[in-house]
PDB file of N, CA and C in Angstrom:
ATOM      1  N   MET K   1      29.596 -19.748  21.960  1.00 53.00           N
ATOM      2  CA  MET K   1      30.076 -21.097  21.719  1.00 53.00           C
ATOM      3  C   MET K   1      29.350 -22.031  22.692  1.00 53.00           C
ATOM      4  N   LYS K   2      28.643 -23.004  22.173  1.00 52.00           N
ATOM      5  CA  LYS K   2      27.890 -23.940  23.004  1.00 52.00           C
ATOM      6  C   LYS K   2      28.653 -25.248  23.120  1.00 52.00           C
ATOM      7  N   PHE K   3      28.522 -25.916  24.250  1.00 58.00           N
ATOM      8  CA  PHE K   3      29.200 -27.191  24.450  1.00 58.00           C
ATOM      9  C   PHE K   3      28.308 -28.103  25.269  1.00 58.00           C
ATOM     10  N   THR K   4      28.752 -29.313  25.538  1.00 65.00           N
ATOM     11  CA  THR K   4      27.967 -30.291  26.286  1.00 65.00           C
ATOM     12  C   THR K   4      27.707 -29.808  27.712  1.00 65.00           C
ATOM     13  N   ASN K   5      26.464 -29.948  28.142  1.00 72.00           N
ATOM     14  CA  ASN K   5      26.075 -29.521  29.484  1.00 72.00           C
ATOM     15  C   ASN K   5      26.683 -30.405  30.559  1.00 72.00           C
ATOM     16  N   PRO K   6      27.417 -29.838  31.498  1.00 80.00           N
ATOM     17  CA  PRO K   6      27.876 -30.637  32.639  1.00 80.00           C
ATOM     18  C   PRO K   6      26.682 -30.977  33.545  1.00 80.00           C
ATOM     19  N   ASP K   7      26.761 -32.067  34.247  1.00 85.00           N
ATOM     20  CA  ASP K   7      25.697 -32.516  35.145  1.00 85.00           C
ATOM     21  C   ASP K   7      25.789 -31.761  36.473  1.00 85.00           C
ATOM     22  N   CYS K   8      24.732 -31.037  36.829  1.00 87.00           N
ATOM     23  CA  CYS K   8      24.739 -30.225  38.059  1.00 87.00           C
ATOM     24  C   CYS K   8      24.891 -31.080  39.318  1.00 87.00           C
ATOM     25  N   LEU K   9      24.307 -32.277  39.316  1.00 86.00           N
ATOM     26  CA  LEU K   9      24.361 -33.140  40.498  1.00 86.00           C
ATOM     27  C   LEU K   9      25.788 -33.575  40.820  1.00 86.00           C
ATOM     28  N   ASN K  10      26.594 -33.780  39.788  1.00 86.00           N
ATOM     29  CA  ASN K  10      27.965 -34.259  39.985  1.00 86.00           C
ATOM     30  C   ASN K  10      29.015 -33.178  39.745  1.00 86.00           C
ATOM     31  N   CYS K  11      28.610 -31.943  39.759  1.00 85.00           N
ATOM     32  CA  CYS K  11      29.530 -30.835  39.505  1.00 85.00           C
ATOM     33  C   CYS K  11      30.488 -30.649  40.690  1.00 85.00           C
ATOM     34  N   SER K  12      31.771 -30.577  40.395  1.00 84.00           N
ATOM     35  CA  SER K  12      32.768 -30.415  41.462  1.00 84.00           C
ATOM     36  C   SER K  12      32.706 -29.028  42.099  1.00 84.00           C
ATOM     37  N   SER K  13      32.116 -28.058  41.417  1.00 84.00           N
ATOM     38  CA  SER K  13      32.007 -26.690  41.951  1.00 84.00           C
ATOM     39  C   SER K  13      30.768 -26.487  42.813  1.00 84.00           C
ATOM     40  N   ARG K  14      29.843 -27.446  42.805  1.00 84.00           N
ATOM     41  CA  ARG K  14      28.566 -27.282  43.511  1.00 84.00           C
ATOM     42  C   ARG K  14      28.740 -27.099  45.015  1.00 84.00           C
ATOM     43  N   ALA K  15      29.737 -27.724  45.611  1.00 83.00           N
ATOM     44  CA  ALA K  15      29.955 -27.612  47.059  1.00 83.00           C
ATOM     45  C   ALA K  15      30.238 -26.170  47.472  1.00 83.00           C
ATOM     46  N   ASN K  16      30.779 -25.365  46.555  1.00 81.00           N
ATOM     47  CA  ASN K  16      31.105 -23.963  46.843  1.00 81.00           C
ATOM     48  C   ASN K  16      30.031 -23.006  46.340  1.00 81.00           C
ATOM     49  N   SER K  17      28.872 -23.529  45.972  1.00 86.00           N
ATOM     50  CA  SER K  17      27.836 -22.739  45.327  1.00 86.00           C
ATOM     51  C   SER K  17      26.590 -22.622  46.195  1.00 86.00           C
ATOM     52  N   LEU K  18      25.755 -21.647  45.857  1.00 87.00           N
ATOM     53  CA  LEU K  18      24.441 -21.542  46.488  1.00 87.00           C
ATOM     54  C   LEU K  18      23.578 -22.756  46.145  1.00 87.00           C
ATOM     55  N   LEU K  19      23.943 -23.461  45.086  1.00 87.00           N
ATOM     56  CA  LEU K  19      23.188 -24.641  44.669  1.00 87.00           C
ATOM     57  C   LEU K  19      23.486 -25.866  45.541  1.00 87.00           C
ATOM     58  N   SER K  20      24.401 -25.739  46.473  1.00 88.00           N
ATOM     59  CA  SER K  20      24.762 -26.873  47.336  1.00 88.00           C
ATOM     60  C   SER K  20      23.606 -27.317  48.225  1.00 88.00           C
ATOM     61  N   CYS K  21      22.634 -26.438  48.447  1.00 90.00           N
ATOM     62  CA  CYS K  21      21.499 -26.797  49.310  1.00 90.00           C
ATOM     63  C   CYS K  21      20.329 -27.393  48.525  1.00 90.00           C
ATOM     64  N   CYS K  22      20.455 -27.496  47.208  1.00 90.00           N
ATOM     65  CA  CYS K  22      19.376 -28.047  46.380  1.00 90.00           C
ATOM     66  C   CYS K  22      19.296 -29.561  46.510  1.00 90.00           C
ATOM     67  N   ARG K  23      18.063 -30.066  46.394  1.00 92.00           N
ATOM     68  CA  ARG K  23      17.844 -31.515  46.406  1.00 92.00           C
ATOM     69  C   ARG K  23      18.225 -32.107  45.050  1.00 92.00           C
ATOM     70  N   ALA K  24      18.447 -33.413  45.033  1.00 92.00           N
ATOM     71  CA  ALA K  24      18.837 -34.111  43.800  1.00 92.00           C
ATOM     72  C   ALA K  24      17.801 -33.903  42.699  1.00 92.00           C
ATOM     73  N   SER K  25      16.521 -33.934  43.039  1.00 93.00           N
ATOM     74  CA  SER K  25      15.465 -33.748  42.035  1.00 93.00           C
ATOM     75  C   SER K  25      15.520 -32.338  41.435  1.00 93.00           C
ATOM     76  N   GLU K  26      15.835 -31.349  42.264  1.00 92.00           N
ATOM     77  CA  GLU K  26      15.946 -29.972  41.778  1.00 92.00           C
ATOM     78  C   GLU K  26      17.155 -29.806  40.861  1.00 92.00           C
ATOM     79  N   LEU K  27      18.274 -30.421  41.235  1.00 90.00           N
ATOM     80  CA  LEU K  27      19.475 -30.352  40.411  1.00 90.00           C
ATOM     81  C   LEU K  27      19.276 -31.096  39.090  1.00 90.00           C
ATOM     82  N   SER K  28      18.548 -32.197  39.118  1.00 90.00           N
ATOM     83  CA  SER K  28      18.257 -32.953  37.909  1.00 90.00           C
ATOM     84  C   SER K  28      17.416 -32.106  36.955  1.00 90.00           C
ATOM     85  N   HIS K  29      16.401 -31.439  37.484  1.00 91.00           N
ATOM     86  CA  HIS K  29      15.551 -30.561  36.669  1.00 91.00           C
ATOM     87  C   HIS K  29      16.382 -29.418  36.089  1.00 91.00           C
ATOM     88  N   LEU K  30      17.238 -28.843  36.888  1.00 88.00           N
ATOM     89  CA  LEU K  30      18.105 -27.758  36.433  1.00 88.00           C
ATOM     90  C   LEU K  30      19.010 -28.234  35.297  1.00 88.00           C
ATOM     91  N   SER K  31      19.609 -29.406  35.446  1.00 87.00           N
ATOM     92  CA  SER K  31      20.488 -29.959  34.409  1.00 87.00           C
ATOM     93  C   SER K  31      19.751 -30.190  33.095  1.00 87.00           C
ATOM     94  N   GLU K  32      18.492 -30.600  33.187  1.00 88.00           N
ATOM     95  CA  GLU K  32      17.710 -30.892  31.989  1.00 88.00           C
ATOM     96  C   GLU K  32      17.261 -29.635  31.254  1.00 88.00           C
ATOM     97  N   THR K  33      17.114 -28.526  31.951  1.00 88.00           N
ATOM     98  CA  THR K  33      16.527 -27.323  31.350  1.00 88.00           C
ATOM     99  C   THR K  33      17.512 -26.184  31.111  1.00 88.00           C
ATOM    100  N   LYS K  34      18.740 -26.330  31.525  1.00 88.00           N
ATOM    101  CA  LYS K  34      19.709 -25.236  31.390  1.00 88.00           C
ATOM    102  C   LYS K  34      20.362 -25.209  30.016  1.00 88.00           C
ATOM    103  N   SER K  35      21.005 -24.109  29.738  1.00 87.00           N
ATOM    104  CA  SER K  35      21.841 -23.961  28.549  1.00 87.00           C
ATOM    105  C   SER K  35      23.244 -23.649  29.027  1.00 87.00           C
ATOM    106  N   CYS K  36      24.239 -24.180  28.341  1.00 88.00           N
ATOM    107  CA  CYS K  36      25.634 -23.931  28.723  1.00 88.00           C
ATOM    108  C   CYS K  36      26.381 -23.295  27.561  1.00 88.00           C
ATOM    109  N   PHE K  37      27.201 -22.334  27.902  1.00 88.00           N
ATOM    110  CA  PHE K  37      27.994 -21.630  26.903  1.00 88.00           C
ATOM    111  C   PHE K  37      29.409 -21.439  27.406  1.00 88.00           C
ATOM    112  N   ALA K  38      30.333 -21.380  26.484  1.00 89.00           N
ATOM    113  CA  ALA K  38      31.727 -21.068  26.802  1.00 89.00           C
ATOM    114  C   ALA K  38      32.008 -19.676  26.243  1.00 89.00           C
ATOM    115  N   TYR K  39      32.687 -18.871  27.014  1.00 91.00           N
ATOM    116  CA  TYR K  39      33.028 -17.509  26.598  1.00 91.00           C
ATOM    117  C   TYR K  39      34.536 -17.389  26.497  1.00 91.00           C
ATOM    118  N   LYS K  40      34.969 -16.600  25.549  1.00 92.00           N
ATOM    119  CA  LYS K  40      36.399 -16.361  25.379  1.00 92.00           C
ATOM    120  C   LYS K  40      36.858 -15.277  26.343  1.00 92.00           C
ATOM    121  N   LYS K  41      38.138 -15.279  26.653  1.00 92.00           N
ATOM    122  CA  LYS K  41      38.723 -14.274  27.533  1.00 92.00           C
ATOM    123  C   LYS K  41      38.421 -12.882  26.984  1.00 92.00           C
ATOM    124  N   GLY K  42      37.905 -12.011  27.855  1.00 90.00           N
ATOM    125  CA  GLY K  42      37.600 -10.640  27.473  1.00 90.00           C
ATOM    126  C   GLY K  42      36.224 -10.452  26.853  1.00 90.00           C
ATOM    127  N   GLN K  43      35.507 -11.543  26.579  1.00 92.00           N
ATOM    128  CA  GLN K  43      34.187 -11.441  25.969  1.00 92.00           C
ATOM    129  C   GLN K  43      33.171 -10.947  26.989  1.00 92.00           C
ATOM    130  N   LEU K  44      32.310 -10.026  26.578  1.00 90.00           N
ATOM    131  CA  LEU K  44      31.277  -9.457  27.444  1.00 90.00           C
ATOM    132  C   LEU K  44      30.115 -10.438  27.567  1.00 90.00           C
ATOM    133  N   ILE K  45      29.697 -10.713  28.789  1.00 89.00           N
ATOM    134  CA  ILE K  45      28.567 -11.616  29.029  1.00 89.00           C
ATOM    135  C   ILE K  45      27.280 -10.794  29.132  1.00 89.00           C
ATOM    136  N   PHE K  46      27.278  -9.796  29.964  1.00 86.00           N
ATOM    137  CA  PHE K  46      26.200  -8.808  30.013  1.00 86.00           C
ATOM    138  C   PHE K  46      26.775  -7.516  30.534  1.00 86.00           C
ATOM    139  N   HIS K  47      26.061  -6.421  30.350  1.00 81.00           N
ATOM    140  CA  HIS K  47      26.655  -5.191  30.796  1.00 81.00           C
ATOM    141  C   HIS K  47      25.830  -4.401  31.771  1.00 81.00           C
ATOM    142  N   GLU K  48      26.535  -3.577  32.523  1.00 82.00           N
ATOM    143  CA  GLU K  48      25.951  -2.794  33.607  1.00 82.00           C
ATOM    144  C   GLU K  48      24.732  -2.031  33.104  1.00 82.00           C
ATOM    145  N   GLY K  49      23.643  -2.141  33.847  1.00 80.00           N
ATOM    146  CA  GLY K  49      22.413  -1.452  33.481  1.00 80.00           C
ATOM    147  C   GLY K  49      21.520  -2.281  32.573  1.00 80.00           C
ATOM    148  N   GLY K  50      22.072  -3.312  31.943  1.00 80.00           N
ATOM    149  CA  GLY K  50      21.285  -4.189  31.086  1.00 80.00           C
ATOM    150  C   GLY K  50      20.725  -5.345  31.890  1.00 80.00           C
ATOM    151  N   LYS K  51      19.796  -6.061  31.295  1.00 77.00           N
ATOM    152  CA  LYS K  51      19.232  -7.225  31.971  1.00 77.00           C
ATOM    153  C   LYS K  51      19.972  -8.472  31.516  1.00 77.00           C
ATOM    154  N   PRO K  52      20.513  -9.237  32.450  1.00 76.00           N
ATOM    155  CA  PRO K  52      21.134 -10.505  32.051  1.00 76.00           C
ATOM    156  C   PRO K  52      20.042 -11.445  31.527  1.00 76.00           C
ATOM    157  N   SER K  53      20.393 -12.341  30.647  1.00 79.00           N
ATOM    158  CA  SER K  53      19.396 -13.243  30.053  1.00 79.00           C
ATOM    159  C   SER K  53      19.129 -14.460  30.934  1.00 79.00           C
ATOM    160  N   GLY K  54      19.656 -14.478  32.125  1.00 82.00           N
ATOM    161  CA  GLY K  54      19.418 -15.593  33.033  1.00 82.00           C
ATOM    162  C   GLY K  54      20.384 -15.556  34.195  1.00 82.00           C
ATOM    163  N   LEU K  55      20.407 -16.624  34.914  1.00 87.00           N
ATOM    164  CA  LEU K  55      21.317 -16.803  36.035  1.00 87.00           C
ATOM    165  C   LEU K  55      22.520 -17.571  35.516  1.00 87.00           C
ATOM    166  N   TYR K  56      23.703 -17.115  35.828  1.00 89.00           N
ATOM    167  CA  TYR K  56      24.926 -17.744  35.337  1.00 89.00           C
ATOM    168  C   TYR K  56      25.643 -18.439  36.487  1.00 89.00           C
ATOM    169  N   CYS K  57      25.910 -19.719  36.317  1.00 90.00           N
ATOM    170  CA  CYS K  57      26.701 -20.486  37.269  1.00 90.00           C
ATOM    171  C   CYS K  57      28.054 -20.731  36.619  1.00 90.00           C
ATOM    172  N   ILE K  58      29.106 -20.315  37.271  1.00 90.00           N
ATOM    173  CA  ILE K  58      30.446 -20.437  36.709  1.00 90.00           C
ATOM    174  C   ILE K  58      30.947 -21.868  36.921  1.00 90.00           C
ATOM    175  N   ASN K  59      31.234 -22.555  35.826  1.00 88.00           N
ATOM    176  CA  ASN K  59      31.720 -23.934  35.892  1.00 88.00           C
ATOM    177  C   ASN K  59      33.243 -23.975  35.966  1.00 88.00           C
ATOM    178  N   SER K  60      33.894 -23.128  35.193  1.00 88.00           N
ATOM    179  CA  SER K  60      35.357 -23.072  35.220  1.00 88.00           C
ATOM    180  C   SER K  60      35.808 -21.682  34.788  1.00 88.00           C
ATOM    181  N   GLY K  61      37.006 -21.334  35.168  1.00 91.00           N
ATOM    182  CA  GLY K  61      37.558 -20.027  34.819  1.00 91.00           C
ATOM    183  C   GLY K  61      37.207 -18.964  35.840  1.00 91.00           C
ATOM    184  N   LYS K  62      37.460 -17.722  35.488  1.00 94.00           N
ATOM    185  CA  LYS K  62      37.164 -16.578  36.353  1.00 94.00           C
ATOM    186  C   LYS K  62      36.434 -15.529  35.541  1.00 94.00           C
ATOM    187  N   ILE K  63      35.508 -14.836  36.187  1.00 94.00           N
ATOM    188  CA  ILE K  63      34.730 -13.780  35.548  1.00 94.00           C
ATOM    189  C   ILE K  63      34.970 -12.482  36.313  1.00 94.00           C
ATOM    190  N   LYS K  64      35.315 -11.438  35.588  1.00 94.00           N
ATOM    191  CA  LYS K  64      35.514 -10.121  36.205  1.00 94.00           C
ATOM    192  C   LYS K  64      34.182  -9.386  36.200  1.00 94.00           C
ATOM    193  N   ILE K  65      33.722  -8.990  37.385  1.00 92.00           N
ATOM    194  CA  ILE K  65      32.514  -8.183  37.523  1.00 92.00           C
ATOM    195  C   ILE K  65      32.989  -6.749  37.731  1.00 92.00           C
ATOM    196  N   ALA K  66      32.636  -5.872  36.817  1.00 91.00           N
ATOM    197  CA  ALA K  66      33.129  -4.494  36.881  1.00 91.00           C
ATOM    198  C   ALA K  66      31.989  -3.515  36.608  1.00 91.00           C
ATOM    199  N   LYS K  67      32.187  -2.289  37.012  1.00 90.00           N
ATOM    200  CA  LYS K  67      31.235  -1.211  36.718  1.00 90.00           C
ATOM    201  C   LYS K  67      32.033   0.041  36.392  1.00 90.00           C
ATOM    202  N   LEU K  68      31.365   0.996  35.780  1.00 90.00           N
ATOM    203  CA  LEU K  68      32.028   2.258  35.471  1.00 90.00           C
ATOM    204  C   LEU K  68      31.913   3.190  36.663  1.00 90.00           C
ATOM    205  N   GLY K  69      33.024   3.786  37.057  1.00 91.00           N
ATOM    206  CA  GLY K  69      33.035   4.742  38.146  1.00 91.00           C
ATOM    207  C   GLY K  69      32.565   6.103  37.658  1.00 91.00           C
ATOM    208  N   SER K  70      32.386   7.035  38.566  1.00 91.00           N
ATOM    209  CA  SER K  70      31.934   8.387  38.211  1.00 91.00           C
ATOM    210  C   SER K  70      32.931   9.098  37.295  1.00 91.00           C
ATOM    211  N   ASP K  71      34.177   8.661  37.335  1.00 93.00           N
ATOM    212  CA  ASP K  71      35.207   9.252  36.479  1.00 93.00           C
ATOM    213  C   ASP K  71      35.279   8.573  35.108  1.00 93.00           C
ATOM    214  N   GLY K  72      34.380   7.589  34.847  1.00 90.00           N
ATOM    215  CA  GLY K  72      34.346   6.900  33.564  1.00 90.00           C
ATOM    216  C   GLY K  72      35.306   5.734  33.451  1.00 90.00           C
ATOM    217  N   LYS K  73      36.038   5.457  34.518  1.00 93.00           N
ATOM    218  CA  LYS K  73      36.986   4.340  34.502  1.00 93.00           C
ATOM    219  C   LYS K  73      36.317   3.081  35.047  1.00 93.00           C
ATOM    220  N   GLU K  74      36.773   1.937  34.516  1.00 92.00           N
ATOM    221  CA  GLU K  74      36.263   0.648  34.969  1.00 92.00           C
ATOM    222  C   GLU K  74      36.786   0.330  36.364  1.00 92.00           C
ATOM    223  N   GLN K  75      35.886  -0.085  37.249  1.00 94.00           N
ATOM    224  CA  GLN K  75      36.262  -0.492  38.602  1.00 94.00           C
ATOM    225  C   GLN K  75      35.836  -1.943  38.797  1.00 94.00           C
ATOM    226  N   ILE K  76      36.782  -2.790  39.184  1.00 94.00           N
ATOM    227  CA  ILE K  76      36.459  -4.195  39.429  1.00 94.00           C
ATOM    228  C   ILE K  76      35.724  -4.302  40.760  1.00 94.00           C
ATOM    229  N   VAL K  77      34.531  -4.880  40.710  1.00 92.00           N
ATOM    230  CA  VAL K  77      33.700  -5.067  41.904  1.00 92.00           C
ATOM    231  C   VAL K  77      34.096  -6.363  42.602  1.00 92.00           C
ATOM    232  N   ARG K  78      34.250  -7.426  41.814  1.00 93.00           N
ATOM    233  CA  ARG K  78      34.674  -8.728  42.353  1.00 93.00           C
ATOM    234  C   ARG K  78      35.064  -9.645  41.215  1.00 93.00           C
ATOM    235  N   LEU K  79      35.696 -10.742  41.563  1.00 95.00           N
ATOM    236  CA  LEU K  79      36.018 -11.793  40.604  1.00 95.00           C
ATOM    237  C   LEU K  79      35.185 -13.018  40.963  1.00 95.00           C
ATOM    238  N   ALA K  80      34.430 -13.533  40.000  1.00 94.00           N
ATOM    239  CA  ALA K  80      33.625 -14.735  40.221  1.00 94.00           C
ATOM    240  C   ALA K  80      34.458 -15.950  39.819  1.00 94.00           C
ATOM    241  N   LYS K  81      34.360 -16.992  40.616  1.00 93.00           N
ATOM    242  CA  LYS K  81      35.138 -18.214  40.397  1.00 93.00           C
ATOM    243  C   LYS K  81      34.188 -19.400  40.246  1.00 93.00           C
ATOM    244  N   PRO K  82      34.688 -20.590  39.921  1.00 91.00           N
ATOM    245  CA  PRO K  82      33.811 -21.747  39.775  1.00 91.00           C
ATOM    246  C   PRO K  82      32.924 -21.962  41.010  1.00 91.00           C
ATOM    247  N   GLY K  83      31.634 -22.185  40.758  1.00 89.00           N
ATOM    248  CA  GLY K  83      30.665 -22.356  41.828  1.00 89.00           C
ATOM    249  C   GLY K  83      29.899 -21.081  42.131  1.00 89.00           C
ATOM    250  N   ASP K  84      30.399 -19.925  41.698  1.00 91.00           N
ATOM    251  CA  ASP K  84      29.711 -18.651  41.944  1.00 91.00           C
ATOM    252  C   ASP K  84      28.555 -18.479  40.961  1.00 91.00           C
ATOM    253  N   LEU K  85      27.531 -17.766  41.411  1.00 90.00           N
ATOM    254  CA  LEU K  85      26.403 -17.403  40.562  1.00 90.00           C
ATOM    255  C   LEU K  85      26.472 -15.908  40.287  1.00 90.00           C
ATOM    256  N   ILE K  86      26.228 -15.523  39.047  1.00 90.00           N
ATOM    257  CA  ILE K  86      26.177 -14.107  38.698  1.00 90.00           C
ATOM    258  C   ILE K  86      24.914 -13.843  37.890  1.00 90.00           C
ATOM    259  N   GLY K  87      24.516 -12.573  37.820  1.00 85.00           N
ATOM    260  CA  GLY K  87      23.350 -12.186  37.039  1.00 85.00           C
ATOM    261  C   GLY K  87      22.071 -12.118  37.833  1.00 85.00           C
ATOM    262  N   TYR K  88      22.139 -12.248  39.163  1.00 77.00           N
ATOM    263  CA  TYR K  88      20.924 -12.266  39.976  1.00 77.00           C
ATOM    264  C   TYR K  88      20.733 -10.987  40.785  1.00 77.00           C
ATOM    265  N   ARG K  89      21.715 -10.139  40.838  1.00 65.00           N
ATOM    266  CA  ARG K  89      21.591  -8.889  41.605  1.00 65.00           C
ATOM    267  C   ARG K  89      21.003  -7.795  40.736  1.00 65.00           C
ATOM    268  N   ALA K  90      20.354  -6.850  41.386  1.00 45.00           N
ATOM    269  CA  ALA K  90      19.778  -5.715  40.648  1.00 45.00           C
ATOM    270  C   ALA K  90      20.885  -4.840  40.101  1.00 45.00           C
TER     271      ALA K  90
END
């Protein structure tokens, strides 16, 4: 589900993000070239071992980051909140 792109320069979550150190020109470029999507609760964004299709900046809501344990059960690694970036770790 695609929706209107929020402006990165005026994002209320930016202060809590790695993007807080970016210059206005960098944030403007990012806003112009990014894609924004809304995901439903429980919808898979990417999966363990796969390659994410980009860097994800959480604008609102919470994202559960989980992996499968050796016993085959899902283990929650962390919860991502607004301002967090996901999809950049190996």
